[in-house]
Amino acid sequence: ETEITMKDELKGPKVENVSVAIVEVLVENEKVYYAYLLNLREDIMEGIIVSTTGYGENAQTGDKIRTSTLRHCIELLLPNEAAKIEPIMPEVFGLSNEYWVSFWVNDVMYDKRFVFPAESICSENMQMINTLGQKGVIIK
């Protein structure tokens, strides 16, 4: 019985109402893409760390591909606010793109992995993201 409790404790609290979105923006008539973190919670997220990496394999050679891991810090995010994480290049859309988000709310640490599967960042999957007022692909 204790073992189950400890495993559940190690999982940490469930992350809800937090999303990562990849948004397409026109800059000087060129499509540019940015990753955003969205706080759809009723409370303030603090001490946010986002680790990003892309991984997959080369379709021609079958070689494993992994991008370097980048870490981004966001001091705090108010309710219904979004923060730009990083630009993302279309060259990595063929990879799975992972955003590992850790943050604090009232002295409790939360973390969650958001993964955009390979080829999922495409115009067919874009929808209006109200918090940003722009179209993009969102993972909740």
PDB file of C-alpha atoms in Angstrom, residues 20 55 96-99 113-118 120 139:
ATOM      1  CA  VAL A  20       1.862  24.915 -25.290  1.00  0.00           C
ATOM      2  CA  TYR A  55      13.881  14.087 -31.744  1.00  0.00           C
ATOM      3  CA  SER A  96       8.705  15.221 -32.446  1.00  0.00           C
ATOM      4  CA  ASN A  97       9.083  18.514 -30.569  1.00  0.00           C
ATOM      5  CA  GLU A  98       8.999  18.235 -26.787  1.00  0.00           C
ATOM      6  CA  TYR A  99       8.366  21.018 -24.276  1.00  0.00           C
ATOM      7  CA  ARG A 113       5.639  17.064 -20.934  1.00  0.00           C
ATOM      8  CA  PHE A 114       3.954  18.480 -24.024  1.00  0.00           C
ATOM      9  CA  VAL A 115       4.935  16.696 -27.259  1.00  0.00           C
ATOM     10  CA  PHE A 116       4.054  17.790 -30.779  1.00  0.00           C
ATOM     11  CA  PRO A 117       4.379  14.541 -32.793  1.00  0.00           C
ATOM     12  CA  ALA A 118       6.375  14.649 -36.045  1.00  0.00           C
ATOM     13  CA  SER A 120       1.709  17.586 -36.477  1.00  0.00           C
ATOM     14  CA  ILE A 139      -1.460  20.894 -26.966  1.00  0.00           C
TER      15      ILE A 139
END
